Coordinates of N, CA and C in Angstrom, one line a residue:
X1 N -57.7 20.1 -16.2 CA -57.7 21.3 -16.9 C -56.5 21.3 -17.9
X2 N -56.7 21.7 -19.1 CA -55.7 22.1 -20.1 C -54.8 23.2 -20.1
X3 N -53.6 22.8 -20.1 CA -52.3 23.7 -19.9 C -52.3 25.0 -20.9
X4 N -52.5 26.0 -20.3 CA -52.8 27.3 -20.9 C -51.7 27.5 -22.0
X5 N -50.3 26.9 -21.2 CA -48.9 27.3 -21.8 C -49.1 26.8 -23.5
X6 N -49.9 25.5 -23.7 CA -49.8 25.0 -24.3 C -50.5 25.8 -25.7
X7 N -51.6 25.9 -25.1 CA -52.7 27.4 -26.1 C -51.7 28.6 -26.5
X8 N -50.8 29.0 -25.3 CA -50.6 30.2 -25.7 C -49.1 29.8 -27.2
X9 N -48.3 28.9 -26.6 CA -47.4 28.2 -27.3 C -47.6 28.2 -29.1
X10 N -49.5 27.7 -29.3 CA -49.9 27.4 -30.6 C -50.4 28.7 -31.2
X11 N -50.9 29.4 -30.2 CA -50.8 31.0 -30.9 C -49.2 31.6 -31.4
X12 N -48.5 31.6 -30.9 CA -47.5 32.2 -31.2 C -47.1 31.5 -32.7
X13 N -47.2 30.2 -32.9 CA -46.7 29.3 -34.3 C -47.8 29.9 -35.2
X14 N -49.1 30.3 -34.5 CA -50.0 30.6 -35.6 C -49.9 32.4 -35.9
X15 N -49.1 32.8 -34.9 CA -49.4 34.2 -35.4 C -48.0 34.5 -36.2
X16 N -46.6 33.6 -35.7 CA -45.5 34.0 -36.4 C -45.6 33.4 -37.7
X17 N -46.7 32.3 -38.3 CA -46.9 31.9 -39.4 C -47.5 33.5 -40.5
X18 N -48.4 33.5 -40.0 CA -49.2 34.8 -40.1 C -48.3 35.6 -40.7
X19 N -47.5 36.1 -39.9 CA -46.7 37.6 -40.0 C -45.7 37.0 -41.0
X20 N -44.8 36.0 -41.0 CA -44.3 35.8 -42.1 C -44.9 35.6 -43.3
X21 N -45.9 35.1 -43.7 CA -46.7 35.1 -45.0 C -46.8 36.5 -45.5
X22 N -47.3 37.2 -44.4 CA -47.8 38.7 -44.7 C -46.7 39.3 -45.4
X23 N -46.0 39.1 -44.5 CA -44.6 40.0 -44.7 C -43.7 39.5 -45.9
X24 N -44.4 38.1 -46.9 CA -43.4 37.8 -47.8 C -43.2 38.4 -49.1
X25 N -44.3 39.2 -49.3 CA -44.6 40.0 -50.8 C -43.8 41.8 -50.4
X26 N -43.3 41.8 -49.3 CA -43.2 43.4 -48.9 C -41.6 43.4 -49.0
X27 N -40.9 44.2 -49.9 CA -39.9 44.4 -50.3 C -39.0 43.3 -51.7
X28 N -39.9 42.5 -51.8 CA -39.5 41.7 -52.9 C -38.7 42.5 -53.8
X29 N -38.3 41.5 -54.7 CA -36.8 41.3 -56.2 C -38.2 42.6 -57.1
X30 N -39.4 42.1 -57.2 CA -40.4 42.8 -58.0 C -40.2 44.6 -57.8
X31 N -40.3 44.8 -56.3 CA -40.6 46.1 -55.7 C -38.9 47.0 -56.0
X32 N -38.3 46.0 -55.9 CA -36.3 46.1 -56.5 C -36.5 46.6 -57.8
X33 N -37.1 45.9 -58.8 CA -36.8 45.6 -60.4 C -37.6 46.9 -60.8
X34 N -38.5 47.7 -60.4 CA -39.4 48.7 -60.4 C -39.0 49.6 -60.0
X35 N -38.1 49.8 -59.0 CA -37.3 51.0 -58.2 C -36.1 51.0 -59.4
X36 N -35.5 50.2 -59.9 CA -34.0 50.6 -60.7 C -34.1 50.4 -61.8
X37 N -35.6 50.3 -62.7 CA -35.8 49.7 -63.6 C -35.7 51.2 -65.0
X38 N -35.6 52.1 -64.1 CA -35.4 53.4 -64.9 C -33.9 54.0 -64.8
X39 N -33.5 53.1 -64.5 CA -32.0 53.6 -64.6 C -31.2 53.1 -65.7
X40 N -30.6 53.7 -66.5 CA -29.5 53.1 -67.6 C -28.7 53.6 -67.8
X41 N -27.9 54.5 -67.0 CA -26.6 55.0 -67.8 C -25.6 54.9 -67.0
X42 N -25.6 53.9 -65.8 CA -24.6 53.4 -65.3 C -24.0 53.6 -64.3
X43 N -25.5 54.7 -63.5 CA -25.3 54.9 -62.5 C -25.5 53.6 -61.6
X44 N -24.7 53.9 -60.2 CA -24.6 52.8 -59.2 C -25.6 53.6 -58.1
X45 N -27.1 53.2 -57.8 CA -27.7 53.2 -57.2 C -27.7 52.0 -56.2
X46 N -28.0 52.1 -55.0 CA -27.8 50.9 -53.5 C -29.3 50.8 -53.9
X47 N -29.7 49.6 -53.6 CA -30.9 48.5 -54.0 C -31.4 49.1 -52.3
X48 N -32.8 49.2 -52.5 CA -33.3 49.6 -51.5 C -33.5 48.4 -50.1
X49 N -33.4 49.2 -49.0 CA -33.2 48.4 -47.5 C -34.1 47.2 -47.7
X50 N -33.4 46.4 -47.1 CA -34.6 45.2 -46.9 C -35.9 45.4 -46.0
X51 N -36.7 44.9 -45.9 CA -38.0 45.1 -45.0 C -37.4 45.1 -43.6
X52 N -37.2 46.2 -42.8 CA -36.8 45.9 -41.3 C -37.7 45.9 -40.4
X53 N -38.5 45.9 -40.9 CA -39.6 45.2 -40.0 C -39.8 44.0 -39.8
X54 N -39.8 43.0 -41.1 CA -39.7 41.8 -41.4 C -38.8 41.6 -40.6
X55 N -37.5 42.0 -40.7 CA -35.9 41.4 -40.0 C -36.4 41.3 -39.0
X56 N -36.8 42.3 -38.4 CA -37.2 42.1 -36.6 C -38.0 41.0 -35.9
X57 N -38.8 40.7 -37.1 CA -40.3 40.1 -36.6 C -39.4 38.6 -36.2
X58 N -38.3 38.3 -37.6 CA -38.0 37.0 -37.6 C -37.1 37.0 -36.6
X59 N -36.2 38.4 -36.1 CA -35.7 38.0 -34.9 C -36.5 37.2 -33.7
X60 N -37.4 38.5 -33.0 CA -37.9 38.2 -32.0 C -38.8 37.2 -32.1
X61 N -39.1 36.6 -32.8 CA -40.0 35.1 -32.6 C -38.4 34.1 -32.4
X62 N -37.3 34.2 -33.2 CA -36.3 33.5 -32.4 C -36.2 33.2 -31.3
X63 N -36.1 35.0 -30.6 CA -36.2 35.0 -29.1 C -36.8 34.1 -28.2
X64 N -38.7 34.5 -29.2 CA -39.5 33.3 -28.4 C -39.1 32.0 -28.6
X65 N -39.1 31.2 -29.3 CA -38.0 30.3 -29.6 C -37.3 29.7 -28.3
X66 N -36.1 30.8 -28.6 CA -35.1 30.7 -27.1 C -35.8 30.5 -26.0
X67 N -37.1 31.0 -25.5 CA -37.2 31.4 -24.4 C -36.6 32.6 -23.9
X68 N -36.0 33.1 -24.8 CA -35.5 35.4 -24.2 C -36.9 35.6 -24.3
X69 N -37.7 36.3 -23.8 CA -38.8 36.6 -23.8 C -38.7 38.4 -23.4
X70 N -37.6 38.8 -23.1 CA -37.4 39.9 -22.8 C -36.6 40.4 -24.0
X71 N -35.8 39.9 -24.3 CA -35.1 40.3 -25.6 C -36.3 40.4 -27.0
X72 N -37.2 38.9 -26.8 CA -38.2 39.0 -28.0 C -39.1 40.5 -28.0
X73 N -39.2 40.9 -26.4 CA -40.1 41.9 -26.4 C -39.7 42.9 -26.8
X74 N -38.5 43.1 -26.8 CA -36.9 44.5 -27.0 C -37.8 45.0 -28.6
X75 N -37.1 43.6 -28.9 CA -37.1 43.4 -30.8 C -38.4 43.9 -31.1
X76 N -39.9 43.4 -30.9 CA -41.2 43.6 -31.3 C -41.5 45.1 -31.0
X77 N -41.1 45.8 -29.7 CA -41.3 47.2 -29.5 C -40.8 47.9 -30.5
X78 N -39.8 47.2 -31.2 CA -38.9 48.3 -32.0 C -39.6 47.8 -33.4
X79 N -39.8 46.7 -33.5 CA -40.7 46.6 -34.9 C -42.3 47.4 -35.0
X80 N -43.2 47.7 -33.9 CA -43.9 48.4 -33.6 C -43.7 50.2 -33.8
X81 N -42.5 50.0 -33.3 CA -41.9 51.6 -33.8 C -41.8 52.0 -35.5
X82 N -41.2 51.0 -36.1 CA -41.5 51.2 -37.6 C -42.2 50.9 -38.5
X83 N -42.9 49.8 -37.6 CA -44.7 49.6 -38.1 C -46.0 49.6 -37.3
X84 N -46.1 51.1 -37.0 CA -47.3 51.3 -35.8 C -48.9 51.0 -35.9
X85 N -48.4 50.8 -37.5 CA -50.1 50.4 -37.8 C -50.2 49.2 -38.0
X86 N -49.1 48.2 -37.6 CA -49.2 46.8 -38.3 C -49.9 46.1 -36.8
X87 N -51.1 45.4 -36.6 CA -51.7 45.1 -35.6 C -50.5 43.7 -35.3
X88 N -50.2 43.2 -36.5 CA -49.7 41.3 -35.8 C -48.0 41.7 -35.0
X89 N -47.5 43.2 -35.1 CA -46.5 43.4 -34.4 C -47.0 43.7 -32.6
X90 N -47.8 44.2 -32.9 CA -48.1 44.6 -31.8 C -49.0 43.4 -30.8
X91 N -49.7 42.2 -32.0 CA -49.9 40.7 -31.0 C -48.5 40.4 -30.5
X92 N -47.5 40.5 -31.4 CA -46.5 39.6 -30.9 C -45.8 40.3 -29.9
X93 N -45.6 41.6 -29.5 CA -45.1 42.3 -28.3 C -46.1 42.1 -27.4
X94 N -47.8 41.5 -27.5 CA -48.2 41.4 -26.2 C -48.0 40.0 -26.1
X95 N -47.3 39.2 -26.9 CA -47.5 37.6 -26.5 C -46.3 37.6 -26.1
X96 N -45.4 38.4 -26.2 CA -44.0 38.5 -25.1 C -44.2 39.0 -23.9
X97 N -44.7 40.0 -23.9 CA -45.4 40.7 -22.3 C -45.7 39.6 -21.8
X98 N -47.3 38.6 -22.4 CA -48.1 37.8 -21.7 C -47.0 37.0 -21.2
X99 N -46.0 36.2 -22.1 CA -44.9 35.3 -21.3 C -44.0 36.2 -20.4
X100 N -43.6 37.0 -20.7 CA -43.1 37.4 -19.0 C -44.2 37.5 -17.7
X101 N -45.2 38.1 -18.3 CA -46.3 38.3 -17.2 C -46.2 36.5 -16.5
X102 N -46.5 35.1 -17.6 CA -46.2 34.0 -16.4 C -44.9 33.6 -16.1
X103 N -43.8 34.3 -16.1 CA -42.7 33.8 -15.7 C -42.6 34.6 -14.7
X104 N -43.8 35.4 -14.0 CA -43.3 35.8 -12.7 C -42.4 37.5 -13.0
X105 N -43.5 38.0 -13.7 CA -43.0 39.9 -14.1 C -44.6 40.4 -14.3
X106 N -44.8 40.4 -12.8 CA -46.7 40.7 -12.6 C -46.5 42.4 -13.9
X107 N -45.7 43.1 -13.6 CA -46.2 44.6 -14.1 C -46.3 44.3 -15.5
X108 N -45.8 43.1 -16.1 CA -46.2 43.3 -17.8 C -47.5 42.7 -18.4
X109 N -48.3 42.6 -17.4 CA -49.8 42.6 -17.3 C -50.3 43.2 -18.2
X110 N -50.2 44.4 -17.8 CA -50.5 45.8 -18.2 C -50.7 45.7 -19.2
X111 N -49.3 45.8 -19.7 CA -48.8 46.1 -21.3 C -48.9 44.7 -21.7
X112 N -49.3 43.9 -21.5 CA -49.6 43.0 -22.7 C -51.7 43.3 -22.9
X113 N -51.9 43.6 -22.3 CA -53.7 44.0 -22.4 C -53.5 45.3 -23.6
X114 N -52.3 46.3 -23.4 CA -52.4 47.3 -24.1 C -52.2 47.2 -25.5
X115 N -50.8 46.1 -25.8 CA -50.8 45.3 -26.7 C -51.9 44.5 -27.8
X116 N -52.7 44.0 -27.5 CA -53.3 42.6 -27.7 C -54.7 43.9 -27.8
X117 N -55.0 44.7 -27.3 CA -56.2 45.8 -27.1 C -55.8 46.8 -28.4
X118 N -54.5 47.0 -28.8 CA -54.2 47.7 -29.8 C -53.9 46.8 -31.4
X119 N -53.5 46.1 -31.5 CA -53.7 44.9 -32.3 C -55.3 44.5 -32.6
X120 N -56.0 44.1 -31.7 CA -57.3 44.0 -32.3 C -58.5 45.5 -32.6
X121 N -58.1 46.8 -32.4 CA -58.5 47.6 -32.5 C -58.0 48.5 -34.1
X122 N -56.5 47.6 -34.2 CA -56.1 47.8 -35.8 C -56.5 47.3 -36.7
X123 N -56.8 45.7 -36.5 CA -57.9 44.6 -37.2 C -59.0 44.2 -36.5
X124 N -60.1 45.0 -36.8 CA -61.7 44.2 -36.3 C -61.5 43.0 -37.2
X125 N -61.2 42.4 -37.7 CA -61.6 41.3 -38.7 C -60.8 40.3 -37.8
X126 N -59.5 40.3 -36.8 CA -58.9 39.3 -36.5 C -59.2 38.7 -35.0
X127 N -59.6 37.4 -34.9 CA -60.0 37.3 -33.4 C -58.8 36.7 -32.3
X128 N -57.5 36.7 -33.2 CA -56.5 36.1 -32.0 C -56.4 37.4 -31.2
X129 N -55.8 38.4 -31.5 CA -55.5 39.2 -30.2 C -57.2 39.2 -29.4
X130 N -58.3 39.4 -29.4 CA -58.9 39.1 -28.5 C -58.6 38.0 -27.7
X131 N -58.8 37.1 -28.4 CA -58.5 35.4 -28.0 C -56.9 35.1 -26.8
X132 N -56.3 36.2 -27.3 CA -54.8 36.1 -26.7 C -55.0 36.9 -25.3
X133 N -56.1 37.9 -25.6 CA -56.4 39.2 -24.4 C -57.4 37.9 -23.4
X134 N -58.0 36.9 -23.7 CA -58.9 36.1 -23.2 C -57.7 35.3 -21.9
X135 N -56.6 34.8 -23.1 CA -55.9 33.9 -22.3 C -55.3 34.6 -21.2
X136 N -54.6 35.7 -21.6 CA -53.6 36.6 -21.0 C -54.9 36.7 -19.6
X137 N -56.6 37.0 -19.4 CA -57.3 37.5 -18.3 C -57.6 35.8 -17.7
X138 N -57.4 34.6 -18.2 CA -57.6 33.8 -17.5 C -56.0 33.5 -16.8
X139 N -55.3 33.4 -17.3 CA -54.2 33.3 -16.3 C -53.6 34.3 -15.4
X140 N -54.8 35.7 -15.5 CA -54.6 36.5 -14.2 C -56.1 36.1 -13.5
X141 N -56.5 35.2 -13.5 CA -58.0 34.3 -13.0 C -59.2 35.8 -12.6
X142 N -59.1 36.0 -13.8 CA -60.1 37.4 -14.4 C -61.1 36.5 -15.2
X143 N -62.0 36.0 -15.0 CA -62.7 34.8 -15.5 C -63.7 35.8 -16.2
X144 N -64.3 36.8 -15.6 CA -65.6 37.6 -16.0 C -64.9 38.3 -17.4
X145 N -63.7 39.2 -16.9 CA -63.0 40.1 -18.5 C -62.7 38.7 -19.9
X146 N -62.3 37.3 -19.1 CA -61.9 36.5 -20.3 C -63.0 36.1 -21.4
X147 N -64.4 36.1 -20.6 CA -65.5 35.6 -20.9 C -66.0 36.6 -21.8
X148 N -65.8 37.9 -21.9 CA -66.1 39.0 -22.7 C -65.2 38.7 -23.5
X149 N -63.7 38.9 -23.6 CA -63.1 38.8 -24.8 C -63.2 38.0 -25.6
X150 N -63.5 36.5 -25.5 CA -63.8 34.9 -26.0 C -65.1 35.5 -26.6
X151 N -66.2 36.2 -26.0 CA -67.5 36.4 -26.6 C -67.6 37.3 -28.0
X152 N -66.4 38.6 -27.7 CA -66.1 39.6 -28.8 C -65.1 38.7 -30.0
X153 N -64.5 37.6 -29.5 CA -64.3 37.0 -30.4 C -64.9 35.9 -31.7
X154 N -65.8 35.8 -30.7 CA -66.9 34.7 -31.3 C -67.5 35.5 -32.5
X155 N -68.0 36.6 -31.7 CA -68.9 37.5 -32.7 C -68.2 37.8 -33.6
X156 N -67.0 38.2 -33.9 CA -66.5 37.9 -35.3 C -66.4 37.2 -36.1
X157 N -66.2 35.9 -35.3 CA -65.9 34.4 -36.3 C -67.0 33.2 -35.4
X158 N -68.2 33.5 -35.8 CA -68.5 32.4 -35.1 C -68.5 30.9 -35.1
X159 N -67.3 30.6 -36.5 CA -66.9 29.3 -36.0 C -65.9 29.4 -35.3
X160 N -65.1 30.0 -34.6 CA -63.5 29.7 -34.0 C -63.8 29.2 -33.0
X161 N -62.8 28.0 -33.7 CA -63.0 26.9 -32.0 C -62.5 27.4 -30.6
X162 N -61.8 27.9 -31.2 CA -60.4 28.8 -29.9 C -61.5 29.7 -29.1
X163 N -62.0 30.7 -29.8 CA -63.4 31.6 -28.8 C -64.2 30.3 -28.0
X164 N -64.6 29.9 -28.5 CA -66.0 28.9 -28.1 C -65.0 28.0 -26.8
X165 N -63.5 27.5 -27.0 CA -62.8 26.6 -26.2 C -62.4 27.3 -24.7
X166 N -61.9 28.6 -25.5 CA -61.8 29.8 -24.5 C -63.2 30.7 -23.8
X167 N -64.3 30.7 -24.1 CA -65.3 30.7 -23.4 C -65.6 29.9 -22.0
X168 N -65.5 28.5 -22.7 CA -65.6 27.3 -21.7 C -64.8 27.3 -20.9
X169 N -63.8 27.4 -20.9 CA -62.8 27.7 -20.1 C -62.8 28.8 -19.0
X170 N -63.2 29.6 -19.4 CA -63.2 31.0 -18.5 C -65.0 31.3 -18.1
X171 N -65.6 30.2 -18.2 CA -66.9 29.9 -17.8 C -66.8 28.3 -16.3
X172 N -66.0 27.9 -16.4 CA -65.9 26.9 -15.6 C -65.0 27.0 -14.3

């Protein structure tokens, strides 16, 4: 059998790819040059905050990185706080739960299903947080919940290898 760590490891590169792309057009030099671009008489206006959501995101995937997986989760709760509607903040606070949940912290079970449930309920269009709610129900050997989530993922994308791999998986 294939090392779950390993699946969950390539989600995280694929979803902190994600969130950084997303996040590279949001607060740009453009959204700067538009905000002060009406100013001329010499007043000293402060150039607006940088994306602190973004700041965060790139923290806590450090975290993950490190292996802080507790720290990563700190960071992404608090990026969740200032972006409640953003679903890939709230994958990445359940893919830190999910890694504590296997390092032996049964209660962040929970909240990583709550996570990863709220993330794909902000994007119907995206099938990792299902896919991630699949992995997260096979490594609590929930084979019947993983087999539903893999299937709700399918039905979105029915080519994704990852649903169809994760099916099989949680069928065997």
């Amino acid at each position: 059998m294939l090392n779950p760590r390993f699946f969950l490891k390539s989600a995280i590169l694929l979803a902190c790819f994600t969130i950084l792309v997303g996040c590279t057009g949001m607060g740009g030099r453009s959204s700067q040059a538009s905000l002060m671009g009406g100013i001329g008489s010499g007043q000293k206006i402060a150039p607006p905050k940088q994306n602190i959501t973004h700041e965060l995101v790139k923290q806590g995937i450090e975290y993950l990185r490190e292996g802080d997986y507790e720290s990563a989760q700190k960071v992404f709760s608090a990026a969740v706080k200032m972006s409640p509607s953003n679903s890939s903040v709230h994958l990445l606070n359940g893919i830190s739960y999910h890694l504590q949940y296997l390092n032996n912290a049964a209660d962040n079970k929970e909240l990583a299903e709550t996570a990863y449930g709220l993330a794909a309920s902000l994007d119907n269009t995206d099938t990792l947080p299902l896919i991630q709610l699949g992995r997260l129900h096979i490594d609590s050997r929930e084979y019947s919940k993983a087999s539903r989530d893999f299937i709700s993922a399918y039905a979105i994308s029915p080519s994704s290898q990852d649903a169809l791999f994760g099916l099989l998986q949680s069928s065997l």
